[in-house]
């Protein structure tokens, strides 16, 4: 039988459910039940549908259960339970079939149902001439996982690094740095070697101070901004120098982190410079633009200031200049109509929630979010702050922003100590490689495993612990399975079972393995990577139980040994695939 459990449920229930919803696929959510006396899976379709169906969830669950009970090749028992779940008890051979099918699928069941979408993911989006801070770390890490997950499901993912490269901060740096650049030129020195990002940031801080106290400096910077935006060739050349210099260091961090972003993904604010006037004109045409004190604004009904007065979205300032909102509006049009996005995802910290809510609303009011009769989904993916051990935003001891590069270097150094303790016999070179995978993996995982809306406390000891929901724990589970195959002198891919799930720990592990697609689908829907982390942690824990209770290489019965090796092979594959979706390396030994 080639069908999967999801197929079976779909074919049985779709006719029943289609009467209530347009896409029945979407309401078949299977969750493994933590308590085996309540079945292997619970189906929450009736809970989701009861309202639309205008009946009691339990009555609807009863009807679904009746339909599923006819699938005797799959279930030993099907029951509707209050308040409206359907508990499913699977036959052992049904799980075994599922595992064989799973093992044969190179995608491990990840390919999504239905039409694949074009998804734009706007993430990292660093600012030029400023060092990346921990907020950009979160955007970079979370956005990268979303890009990997959606691509693995078959969506066409377009990454967009919306660099902050065309606003006043850029003009301020330029004003300050131009005399330095000229001086370097006179001396025949290369700015790429003479000017670091740290130095640029220092200069930026100096100008910020100067602007506060000296109006003539502020005015000069403003002039630079206007000239830059009008395309002054000399300024543009310097602008390019600063941008490349700045991004060179950003790419160093991207490489260290192992994220997917490349120069091809750069489409900063400057990218939209020739589309801004058109964007404002299109807004005017849509009838939503109002002049207010010389500035062009859109007033949206449900956005009010604290005092109840209407809150404008300014798209062109009284001096003719454009702002953060205008860039984003231009970007929305470009992404919908040129990139043909079906879905646009923005990963920034929660403080930008109002900005995106407003911009999305303006785009919708202007009619830009409809294309070919479809509504393009615009989604803001907000996240909380990274805190220090003192529960305040992460700072160095001297109170400065923590530099990402330093943070990552320390993680790798501390990971080296962990590897050294766990496996001192490893060759030095391997130890160093593994320490990088573990250190970087730990930083990423500590971030991803939290519900992103929450703040979290950054703690090296906690993220590097070999016990608990950490990257090293998962990486170690992976390495341990690899060592089973090394010890048994068996290439993993030769271990083809067949699976036999006689022991409760084998059965539980088998079921857990089959849940990977559900966990990944949940991340694609809710854009919350911690769901996948929790799944992998459960899987690793389930594997530990299995490995404690079921001897593998020393099993007496060769058929049992083969089955267990097959379970080990699948667990290794799922752990590695899951970690890869999280952008974390899985070392074969540690
Ligand atoms: N550069 C901005 C910042 O650092 C983030 C940009 C986010 N993306 C966007 N399309 N607005 O705050």
Short mmCIF file of N, CA and C in Angstrom, two decimals, residues 13 158 185 233 250 263 333 372 379 412 453 474 512 520 533 559:
data_model
loop_
_atom_site.label_atom_id
_atom_site.label_comp_id
_atom_site.label_asym_id
_atom_site.label_seq_id
_atom_site.Cartn_x
_atom_site.Cartn_y
_atom_site.Cartn_z
N UNK A 13 -12.06 11.63 4.80
CA UNK A 13 -12.77 12.76 5.41
C UNK A 13 -13.07 13.91 4.45
N UNK A 158 12.52 33.69 -2.37
CA UNK A 158 13.39 34.79 -2.80
C UNK A 158 13.83 35.54 -1.54
N UNK A 185 43.16 58.75 -0.63
CA UNK A 185 43.46 58.76 -2.07
C UNK A 185 44.79 59.47 -2.33
N UNK A 233 27.32 62.04 -8.72
CA UNK A 233 28.22 60.92 -9.04
C UNK A 233 29.35 60.73 -8.02
N UNK A 250 30.01 42.19 7.16
CA UNK A 250 28.75 41.48 7.40
C UNK A 250 28.83 40.06 6.81
N UNK A 263 25.44 38.29 -1.97
CA UNK A 263 25.24 39.63 -2.54
C UNK A 263 24.05 39.69 -3.50
N UNK A 333 5.34 46.91 -3.79
CA UNK A 333 4.89 46.88 -5.19
C UNK A 333 5.84 46.05 -6.05
N UNK A 372 -4.01 39.12 -10.04
CA UNK A 372 -4.71 38.04 -10.74
C UNK A 372 -5.80 37.44 -9.84
N UNK A 379 3.17 39.35 5.83
CA UNK A 379 3.25 38.90 7.21
C UNK A 379 4.48 39.48 7.92
N UNK A 412 32.58 29.70 20.17
CA UNK A 412 33.42 28.64 19.60
C UNK A 412 34.50 28.23 20.60
N UNK A 453 8.43 35.27 19.98
CA UNK A 453 7.84 36.49 20.55
C UNK A 453 8.43 36.87 21.90
N UNK A 474 21.45 17.64 20.71
CA UNK A 474 21.00 17.04 19.45
C UNK A 474 22.19 16.58 18.61
N UNK A 512 7.31 8.77 16.25
CA UNK A 512 7.94 10.10 16.32
C UNK A 512 8.59 10.45 14.99
N UNK A 520 7.46 20.27 10.43
CA UNK A 520 7.97 21.24 9.46
C UNK A 520 6.82 22.05 8.85
N UNK A 533 12.36 22.73 16.69
CA UNK A 533 13.33 22.43 17.76
C UNK A 533 12.71 21.45 18.76
N UNK A 559 17.01 -10.40 12.69
CA UNK A 559 15.94 -9.58 12.13
C UNK A 559 15.67 -8.37 13.01
#
